PDB file of C-alpha atoms in Angstrom:
ATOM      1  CA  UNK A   1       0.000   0.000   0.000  1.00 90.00           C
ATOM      2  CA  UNK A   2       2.799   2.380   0.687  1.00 91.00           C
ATOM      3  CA  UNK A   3       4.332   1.922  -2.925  1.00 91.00           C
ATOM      4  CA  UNK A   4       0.706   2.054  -4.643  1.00 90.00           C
ATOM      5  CA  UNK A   5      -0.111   5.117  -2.684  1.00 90.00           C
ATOM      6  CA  UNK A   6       3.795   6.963  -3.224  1.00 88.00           C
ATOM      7  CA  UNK A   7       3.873   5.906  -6.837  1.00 86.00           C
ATOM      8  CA  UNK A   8       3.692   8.843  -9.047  1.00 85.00           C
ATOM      9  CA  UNK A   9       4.821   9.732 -12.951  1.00 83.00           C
ATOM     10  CA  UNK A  10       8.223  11.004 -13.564  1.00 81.00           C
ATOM     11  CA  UNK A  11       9.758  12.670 -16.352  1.00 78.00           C
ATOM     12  CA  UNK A  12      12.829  11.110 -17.619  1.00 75.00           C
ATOM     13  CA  UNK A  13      14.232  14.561 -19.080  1.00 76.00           C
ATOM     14  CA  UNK A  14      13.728  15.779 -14.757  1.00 78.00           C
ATOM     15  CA  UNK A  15      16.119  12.857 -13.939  1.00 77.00           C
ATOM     16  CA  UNK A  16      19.586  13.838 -13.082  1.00 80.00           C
ATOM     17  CA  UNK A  17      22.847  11.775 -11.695  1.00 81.00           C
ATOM     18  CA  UNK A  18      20.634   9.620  -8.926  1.00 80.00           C
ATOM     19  CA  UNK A  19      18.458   7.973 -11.559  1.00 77.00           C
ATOM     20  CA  UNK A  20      14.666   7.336 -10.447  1.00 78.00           C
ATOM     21  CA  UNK A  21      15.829   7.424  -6.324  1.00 78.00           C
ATOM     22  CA  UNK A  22      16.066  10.664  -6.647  1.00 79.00           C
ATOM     23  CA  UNK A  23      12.701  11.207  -7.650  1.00 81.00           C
ATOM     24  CA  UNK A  24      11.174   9.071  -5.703  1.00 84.00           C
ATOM     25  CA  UNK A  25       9.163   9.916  -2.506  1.00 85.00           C
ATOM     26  CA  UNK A  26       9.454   8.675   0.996  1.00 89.00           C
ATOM     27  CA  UNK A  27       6.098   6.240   0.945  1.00 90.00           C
ATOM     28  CA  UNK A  28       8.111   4.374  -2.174  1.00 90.00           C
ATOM     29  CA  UNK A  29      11.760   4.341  -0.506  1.00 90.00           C
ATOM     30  CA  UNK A  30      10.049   2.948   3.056  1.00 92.00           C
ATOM     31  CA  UNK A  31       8.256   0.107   1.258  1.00 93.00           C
ATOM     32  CA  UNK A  32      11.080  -1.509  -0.002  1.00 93.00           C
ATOM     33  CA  UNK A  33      12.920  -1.909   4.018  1.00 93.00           C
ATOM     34  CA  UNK A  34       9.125  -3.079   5.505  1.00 94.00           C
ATOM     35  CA  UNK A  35       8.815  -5.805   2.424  1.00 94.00           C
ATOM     36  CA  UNK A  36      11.722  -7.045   3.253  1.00 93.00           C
ATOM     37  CA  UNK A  37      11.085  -7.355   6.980  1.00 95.00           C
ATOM     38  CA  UNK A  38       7.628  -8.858   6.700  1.00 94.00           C
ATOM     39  CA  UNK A  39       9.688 -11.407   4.648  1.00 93.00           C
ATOM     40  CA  UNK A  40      12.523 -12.102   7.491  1.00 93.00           C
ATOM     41  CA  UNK A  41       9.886 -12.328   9.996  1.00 94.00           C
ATOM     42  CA  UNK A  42       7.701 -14.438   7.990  1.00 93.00           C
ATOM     43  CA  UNK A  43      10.624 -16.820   6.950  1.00 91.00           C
ATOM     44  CA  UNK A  44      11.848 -17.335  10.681  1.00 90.00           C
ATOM     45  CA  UNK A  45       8.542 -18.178  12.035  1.00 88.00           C
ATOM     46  CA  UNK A  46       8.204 -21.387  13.138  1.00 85.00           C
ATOM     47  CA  UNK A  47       5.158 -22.688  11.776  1.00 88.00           C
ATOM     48  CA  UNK A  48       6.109 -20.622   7.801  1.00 88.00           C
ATOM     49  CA  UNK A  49       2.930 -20.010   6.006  1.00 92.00           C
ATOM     50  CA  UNK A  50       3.455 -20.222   2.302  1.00 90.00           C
ATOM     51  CA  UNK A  51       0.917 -18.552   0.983  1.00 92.00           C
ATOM     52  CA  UNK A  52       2.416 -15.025   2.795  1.00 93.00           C
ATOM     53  CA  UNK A  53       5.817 -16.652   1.483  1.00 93.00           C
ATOM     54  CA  UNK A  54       4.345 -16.365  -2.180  1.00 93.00           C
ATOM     55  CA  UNK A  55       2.436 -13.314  -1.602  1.00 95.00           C
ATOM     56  CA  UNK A  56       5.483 -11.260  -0.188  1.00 94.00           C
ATOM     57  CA  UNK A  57       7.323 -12.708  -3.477  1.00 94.00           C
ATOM     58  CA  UNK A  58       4.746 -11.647  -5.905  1.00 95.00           C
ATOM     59  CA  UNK A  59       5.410  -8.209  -4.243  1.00 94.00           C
ATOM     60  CA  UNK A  60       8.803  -8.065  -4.542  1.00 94.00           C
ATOM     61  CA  UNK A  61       8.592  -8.830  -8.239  1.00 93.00           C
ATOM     62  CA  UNK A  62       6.446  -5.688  -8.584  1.00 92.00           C
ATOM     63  CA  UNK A  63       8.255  -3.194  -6.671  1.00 91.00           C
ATOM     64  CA  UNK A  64      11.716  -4.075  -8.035  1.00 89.00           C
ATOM     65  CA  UNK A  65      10.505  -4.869 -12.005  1.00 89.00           C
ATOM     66  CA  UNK A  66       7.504  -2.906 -11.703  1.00 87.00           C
ATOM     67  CA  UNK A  67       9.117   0.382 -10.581  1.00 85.00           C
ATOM     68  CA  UNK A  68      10.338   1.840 -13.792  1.00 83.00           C
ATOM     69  CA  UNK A  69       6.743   0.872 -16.192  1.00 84.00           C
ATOM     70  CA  UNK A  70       4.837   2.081 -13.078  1.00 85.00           C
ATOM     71  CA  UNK A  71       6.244   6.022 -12.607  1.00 84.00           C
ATOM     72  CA  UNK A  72       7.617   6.431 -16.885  1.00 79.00           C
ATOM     73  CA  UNK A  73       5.368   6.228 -19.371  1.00 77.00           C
ATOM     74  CA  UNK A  74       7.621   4.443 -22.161  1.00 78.00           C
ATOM     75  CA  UNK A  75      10.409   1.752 -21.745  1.00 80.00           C
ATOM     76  CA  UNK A  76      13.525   3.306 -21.287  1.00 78.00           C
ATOM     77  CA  UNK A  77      16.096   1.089 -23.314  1.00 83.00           C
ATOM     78  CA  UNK A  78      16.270   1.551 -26.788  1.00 86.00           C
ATOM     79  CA  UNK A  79      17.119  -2.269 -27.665  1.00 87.00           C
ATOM     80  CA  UNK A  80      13.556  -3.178 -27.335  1.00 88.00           C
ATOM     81  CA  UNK A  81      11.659  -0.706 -29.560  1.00 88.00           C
ATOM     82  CA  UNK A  82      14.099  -2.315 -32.070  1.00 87.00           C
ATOM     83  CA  UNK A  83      12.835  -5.350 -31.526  1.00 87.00           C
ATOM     84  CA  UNK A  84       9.252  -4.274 -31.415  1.00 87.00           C
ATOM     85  CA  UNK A  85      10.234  -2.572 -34.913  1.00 86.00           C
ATOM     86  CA  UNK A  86      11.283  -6.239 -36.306  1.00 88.00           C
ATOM     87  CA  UNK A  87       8.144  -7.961 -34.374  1.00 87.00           C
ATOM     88  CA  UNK A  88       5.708  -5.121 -36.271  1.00 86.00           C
ATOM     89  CA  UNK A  89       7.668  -5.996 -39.753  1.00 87.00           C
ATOM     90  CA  UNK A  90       7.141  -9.449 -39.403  1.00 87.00           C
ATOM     91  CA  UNK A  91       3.258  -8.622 -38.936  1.00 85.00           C
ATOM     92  CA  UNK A  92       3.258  -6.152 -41.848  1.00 86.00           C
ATOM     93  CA  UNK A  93       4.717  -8.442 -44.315  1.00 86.00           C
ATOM     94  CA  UNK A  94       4.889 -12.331 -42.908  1.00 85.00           C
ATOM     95  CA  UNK A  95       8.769 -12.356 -43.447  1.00 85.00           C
ATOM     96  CA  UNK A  96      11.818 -11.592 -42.341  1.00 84.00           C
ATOM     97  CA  UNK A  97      14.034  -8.874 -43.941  1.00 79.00           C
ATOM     98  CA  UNK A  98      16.532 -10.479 -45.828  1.00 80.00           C
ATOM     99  CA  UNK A  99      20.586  -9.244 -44.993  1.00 77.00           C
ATOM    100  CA  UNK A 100      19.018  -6.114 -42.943  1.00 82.00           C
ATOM    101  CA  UNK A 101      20.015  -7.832 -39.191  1.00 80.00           C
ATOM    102  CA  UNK A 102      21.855 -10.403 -37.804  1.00 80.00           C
ATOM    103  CA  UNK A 103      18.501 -11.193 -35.748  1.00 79.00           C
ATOM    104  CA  UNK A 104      16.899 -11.747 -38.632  1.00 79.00           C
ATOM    105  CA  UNK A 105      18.006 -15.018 -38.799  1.00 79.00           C
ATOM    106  CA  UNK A 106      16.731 -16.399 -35.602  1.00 82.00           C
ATOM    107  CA  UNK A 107      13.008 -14.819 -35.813  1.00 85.00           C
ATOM    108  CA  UNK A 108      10.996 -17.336 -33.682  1.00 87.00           C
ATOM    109  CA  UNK A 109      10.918 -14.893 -31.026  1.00 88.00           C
ATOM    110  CA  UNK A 110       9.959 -11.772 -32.875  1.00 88.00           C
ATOM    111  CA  UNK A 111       7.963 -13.503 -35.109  1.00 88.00           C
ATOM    112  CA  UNK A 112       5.701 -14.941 -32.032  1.00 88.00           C
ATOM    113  CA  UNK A 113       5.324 -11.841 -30.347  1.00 86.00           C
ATOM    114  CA  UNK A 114       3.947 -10.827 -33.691  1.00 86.00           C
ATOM    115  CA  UNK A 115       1.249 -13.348 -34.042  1.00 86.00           C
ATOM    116  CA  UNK A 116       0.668 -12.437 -30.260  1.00 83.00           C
ATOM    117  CA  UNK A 117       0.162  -8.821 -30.904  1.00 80.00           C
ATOM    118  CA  UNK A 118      -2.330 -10.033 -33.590  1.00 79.00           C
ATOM    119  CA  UNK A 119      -4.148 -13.220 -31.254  1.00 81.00           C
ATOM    120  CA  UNK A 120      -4.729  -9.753 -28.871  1.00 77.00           C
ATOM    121  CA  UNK A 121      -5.344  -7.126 -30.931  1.00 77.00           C
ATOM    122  CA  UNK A 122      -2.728  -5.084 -30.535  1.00 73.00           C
ATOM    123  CA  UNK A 123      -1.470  -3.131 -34.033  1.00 66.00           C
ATOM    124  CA  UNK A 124       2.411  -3.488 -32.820  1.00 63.00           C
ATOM    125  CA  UNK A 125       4.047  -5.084 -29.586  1.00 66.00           C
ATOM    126  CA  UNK A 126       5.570  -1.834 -28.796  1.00 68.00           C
ATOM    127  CA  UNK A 127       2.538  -1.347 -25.890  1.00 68.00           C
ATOM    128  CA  UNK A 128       4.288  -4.684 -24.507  1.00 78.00           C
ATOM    129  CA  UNK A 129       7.515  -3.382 -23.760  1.00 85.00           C
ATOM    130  CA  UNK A 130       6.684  -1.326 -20.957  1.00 84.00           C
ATOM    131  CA  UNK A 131       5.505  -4.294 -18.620  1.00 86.00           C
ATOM    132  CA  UNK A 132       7.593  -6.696 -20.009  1.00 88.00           C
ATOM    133  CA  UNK A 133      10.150  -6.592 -17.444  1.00 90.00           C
ATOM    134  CA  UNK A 134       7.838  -7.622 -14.696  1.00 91.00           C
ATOM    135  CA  UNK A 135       6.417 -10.554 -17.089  1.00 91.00           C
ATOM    136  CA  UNK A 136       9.969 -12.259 -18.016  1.00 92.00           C
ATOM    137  CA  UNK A 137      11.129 -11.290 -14.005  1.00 91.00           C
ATOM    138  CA  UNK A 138       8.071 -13.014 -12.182  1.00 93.00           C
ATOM    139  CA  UNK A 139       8.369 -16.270 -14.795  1.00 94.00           C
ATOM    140  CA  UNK A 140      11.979 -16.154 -13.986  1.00 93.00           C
ATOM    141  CA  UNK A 141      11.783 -16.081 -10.305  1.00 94.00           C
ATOM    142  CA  UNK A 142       8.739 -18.390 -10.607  1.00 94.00           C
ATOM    143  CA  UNK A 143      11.317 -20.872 -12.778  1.00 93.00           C
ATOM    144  CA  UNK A 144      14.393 -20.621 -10.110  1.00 93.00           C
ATOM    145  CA  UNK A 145      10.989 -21.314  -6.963  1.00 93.00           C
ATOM    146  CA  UNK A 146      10.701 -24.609  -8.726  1.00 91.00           C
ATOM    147  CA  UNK A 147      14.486 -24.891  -9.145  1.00 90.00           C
ATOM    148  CA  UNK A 148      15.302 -24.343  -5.714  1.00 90.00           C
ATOM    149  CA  UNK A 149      12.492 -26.660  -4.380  1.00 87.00           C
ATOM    150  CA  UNK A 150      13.839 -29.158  -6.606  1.00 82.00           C
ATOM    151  CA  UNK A 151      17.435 -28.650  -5.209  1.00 82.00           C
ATOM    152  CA  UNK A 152      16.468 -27.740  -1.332  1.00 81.00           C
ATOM    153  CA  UNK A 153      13.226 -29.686  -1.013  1.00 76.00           C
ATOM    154  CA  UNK A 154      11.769 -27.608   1.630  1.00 78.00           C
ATOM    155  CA  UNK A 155      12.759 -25.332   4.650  1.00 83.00           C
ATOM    156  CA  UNK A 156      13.689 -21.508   4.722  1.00 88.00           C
ATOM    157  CA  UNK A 157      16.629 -22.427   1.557  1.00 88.00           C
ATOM    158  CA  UNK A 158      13.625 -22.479  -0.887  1.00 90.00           C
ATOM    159  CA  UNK A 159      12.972 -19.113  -0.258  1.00 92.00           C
ATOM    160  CA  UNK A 160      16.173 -17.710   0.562  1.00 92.00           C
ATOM    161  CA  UNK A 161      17.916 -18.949  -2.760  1.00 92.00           C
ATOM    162  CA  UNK A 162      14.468 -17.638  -5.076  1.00 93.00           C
ATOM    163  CA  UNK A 163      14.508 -13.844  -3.183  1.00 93.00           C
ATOM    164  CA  UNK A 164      18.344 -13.850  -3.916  1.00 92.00           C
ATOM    165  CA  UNK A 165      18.112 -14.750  -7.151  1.00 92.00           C
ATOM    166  CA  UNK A 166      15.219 -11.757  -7.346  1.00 90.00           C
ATOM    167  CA  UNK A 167      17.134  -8.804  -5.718  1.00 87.00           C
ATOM    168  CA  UNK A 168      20.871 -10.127  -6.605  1.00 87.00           C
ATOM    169  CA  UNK A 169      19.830 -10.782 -10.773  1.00 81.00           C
ATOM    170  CA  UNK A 170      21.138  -7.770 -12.989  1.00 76.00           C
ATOM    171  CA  UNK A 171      18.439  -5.491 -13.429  1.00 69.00           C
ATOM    172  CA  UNK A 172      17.151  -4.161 -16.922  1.00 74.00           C
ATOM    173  CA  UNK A 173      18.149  -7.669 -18.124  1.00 78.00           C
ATOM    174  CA  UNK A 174      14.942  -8.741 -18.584  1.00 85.00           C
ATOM    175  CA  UNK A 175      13.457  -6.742 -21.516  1.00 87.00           C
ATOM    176  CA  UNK A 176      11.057  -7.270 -24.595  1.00 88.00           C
ATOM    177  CA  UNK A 177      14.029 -10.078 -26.103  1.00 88.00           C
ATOM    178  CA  UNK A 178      14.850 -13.066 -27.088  1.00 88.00           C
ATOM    179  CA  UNK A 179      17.660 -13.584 -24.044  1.00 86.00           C
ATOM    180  CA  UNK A 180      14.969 -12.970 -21.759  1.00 87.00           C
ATOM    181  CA  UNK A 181      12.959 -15.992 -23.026  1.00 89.00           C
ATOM    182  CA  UNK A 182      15.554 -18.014 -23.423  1.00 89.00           C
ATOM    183  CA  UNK A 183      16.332 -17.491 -19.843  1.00 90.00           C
ATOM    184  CA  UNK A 184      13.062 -18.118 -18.323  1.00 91.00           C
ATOM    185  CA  UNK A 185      13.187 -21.177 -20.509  1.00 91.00           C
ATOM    186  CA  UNK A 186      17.087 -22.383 -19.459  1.00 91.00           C
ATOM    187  CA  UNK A 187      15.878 -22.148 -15.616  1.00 91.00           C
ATOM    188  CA  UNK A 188      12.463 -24.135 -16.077  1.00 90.00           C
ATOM    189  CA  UNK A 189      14.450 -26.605 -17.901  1.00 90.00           C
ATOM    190  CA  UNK A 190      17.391 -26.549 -14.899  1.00 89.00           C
ATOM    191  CA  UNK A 191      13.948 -27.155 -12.480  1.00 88.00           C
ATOM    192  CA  UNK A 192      12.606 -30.154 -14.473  1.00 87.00           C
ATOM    193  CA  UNK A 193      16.113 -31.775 -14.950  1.00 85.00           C
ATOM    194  CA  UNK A 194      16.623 -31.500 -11.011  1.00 83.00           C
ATOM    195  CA  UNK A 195      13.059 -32.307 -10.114  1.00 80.00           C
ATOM    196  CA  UNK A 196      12.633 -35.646 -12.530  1.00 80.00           C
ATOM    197  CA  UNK A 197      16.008 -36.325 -13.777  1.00 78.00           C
ATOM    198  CA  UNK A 198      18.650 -35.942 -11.396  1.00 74.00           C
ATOM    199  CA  UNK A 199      18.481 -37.192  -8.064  1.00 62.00           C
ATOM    200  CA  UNK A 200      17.270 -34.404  -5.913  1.00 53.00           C
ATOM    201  CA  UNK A 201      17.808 -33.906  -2.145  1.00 51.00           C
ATOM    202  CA  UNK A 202      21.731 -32.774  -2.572  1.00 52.00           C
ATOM    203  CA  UNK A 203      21.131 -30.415   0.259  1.00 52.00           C
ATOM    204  CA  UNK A 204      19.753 -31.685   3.303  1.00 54.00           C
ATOM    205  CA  UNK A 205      19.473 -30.831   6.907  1.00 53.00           C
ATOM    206  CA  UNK A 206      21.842 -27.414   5.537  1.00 50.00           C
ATOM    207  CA  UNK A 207      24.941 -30.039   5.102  1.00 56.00           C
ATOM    208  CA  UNK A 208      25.775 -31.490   1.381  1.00 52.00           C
ATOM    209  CA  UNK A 209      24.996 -35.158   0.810  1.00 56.00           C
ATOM    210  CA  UNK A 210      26.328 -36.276  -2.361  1.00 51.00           C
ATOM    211  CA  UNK A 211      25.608 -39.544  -1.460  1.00 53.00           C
ATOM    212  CA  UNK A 212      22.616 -42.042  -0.421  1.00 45.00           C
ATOM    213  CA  UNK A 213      20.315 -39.544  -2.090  1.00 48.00           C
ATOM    214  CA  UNK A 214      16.559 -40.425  -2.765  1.00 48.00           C
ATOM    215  CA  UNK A 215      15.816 -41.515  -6.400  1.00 54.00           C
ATOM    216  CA  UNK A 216      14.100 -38.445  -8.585  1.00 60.00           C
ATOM    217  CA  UNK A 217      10.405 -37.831  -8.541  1.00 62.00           C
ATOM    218  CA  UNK A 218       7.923 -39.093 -10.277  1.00 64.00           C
ATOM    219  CA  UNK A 219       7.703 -42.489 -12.594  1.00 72.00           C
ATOM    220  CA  UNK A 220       9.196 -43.840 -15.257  1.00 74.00           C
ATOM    221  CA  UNK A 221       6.556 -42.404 -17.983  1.00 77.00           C
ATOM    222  CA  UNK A 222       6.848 -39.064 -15.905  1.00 78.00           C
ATOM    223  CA  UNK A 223      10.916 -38.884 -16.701  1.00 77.00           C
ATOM    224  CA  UNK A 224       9.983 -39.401 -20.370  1.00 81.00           C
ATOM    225  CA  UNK A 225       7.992 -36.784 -20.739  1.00 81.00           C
ATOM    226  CA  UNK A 226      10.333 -34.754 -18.389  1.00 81.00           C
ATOM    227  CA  UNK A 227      13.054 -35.293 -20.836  1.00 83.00           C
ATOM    228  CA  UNK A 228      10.841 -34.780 -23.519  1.00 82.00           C
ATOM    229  CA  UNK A 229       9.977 -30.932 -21.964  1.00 82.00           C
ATOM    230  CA  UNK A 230      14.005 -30.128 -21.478  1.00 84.00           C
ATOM    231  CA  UNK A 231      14.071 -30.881 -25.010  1.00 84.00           C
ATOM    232  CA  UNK A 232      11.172 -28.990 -25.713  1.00 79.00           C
ATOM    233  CA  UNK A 233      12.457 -25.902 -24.093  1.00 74.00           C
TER     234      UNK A 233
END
């Protein structure tokens, strides 16, 4: 509530040498401290509920991707309305340019968020790009949850290793591009390889067992098709 109620547009030509802190006001700088206090104390609680656990996630993927799309009204980095240039092309004209960009010649990315942008309704992707940041972050952390859970099991690691992953990852990484679905896609593939494929449990009790470890999840027909999703993504 304090970040809805502090959150307020900003002009990037009134931003000087502090970026977006220095525009921001005190209700948005105070959330970010109590969010992560609410999710200490939650985490150290002896009976853990996980539905706060999720919730207080879910926040933090707002307030640290959401930040930017919230207070400007256009994405900032110029490497995505390029790509929203080659997404609109492929709508136009149902091909590629021929010897105009090296990205040409992997499409599949800008040539689904075309037929997207069309399944929608919208003329060109370029109203994606904005909020695009918060959909490839949240699917990322979502990804390295299931990763972790795969690796950890259970217990306050689970947690811990997803909300480092969330405030440690290199920000402004995760734009309207092919990278950023390719890494949503390595990590849910890293989670289904650990989860169905590998024998999971390495970390147990907080001290490494690389030995006399459970056999993985699931069946025999369920590791087929797991293998058959790795290759898939």
């Amino acid at each position: 509530l304090s970040w809805l109620l502090g959150l307020h547009a900003i002009e990037p030509s009134s931003l000087d040498g502090w970026g977006l802190v220095g525009e921001l006001g005190p209700l948005i700088l105070v959330s970010y401290p109590v969010l992560i206090v609410a999710g200490v104390l939650e985490l150290i609680r002896s009976d853990r509920r996980t539905w706060v656990l999720a919730l207080i996630t879910v926040a933090a993927v707002v307030l640290v991707y959401g930040l930017q799309p919230a207070v400007e009204s256009a994405a900032r980095l110029p490497v995505p309305w390029l790509h929203a240039g080659f997404s609109e092309y492929i709508a136009q004209h149902g091909a590629v340019l021929e010897a105009y960009d090296t990205r040409f010649s992997w499409p599949g990315f800008f040539a689904a968020a075309a037929m997207l942008g069309q399944a929608v309704g919208v003329d060109n992707p370029m109203a994606l790009l904005n909020w695009a940041p918060v959909v490839f972050g949240g699917l990322a952390v979502l990804a390295m949850r299931a990763l972790a859970g795969g690796v950890f099991r259970t217990g306050p690691a689970v947690w811990l290793a997803t909300w480092l992953f969330l405030f440690a990852n290199w920000t402004e990484q995760e734009y309207f591009s092919p990278q950023g679905t390719v890494m949503v896609l390595f990590l849910a593939a890293l989670a289904v390889t650990v989860r169905y494929l590998v024998k999971p449990g390495i970390v147990e009790g907080g001290r490494i067992k690389l030995s006399a470890r459970p056999a993985p999840d699931g069946t025999p027909r369920t590791r087929i098709w797991a293998i058959f999703l790795v290759v898939g993504f």
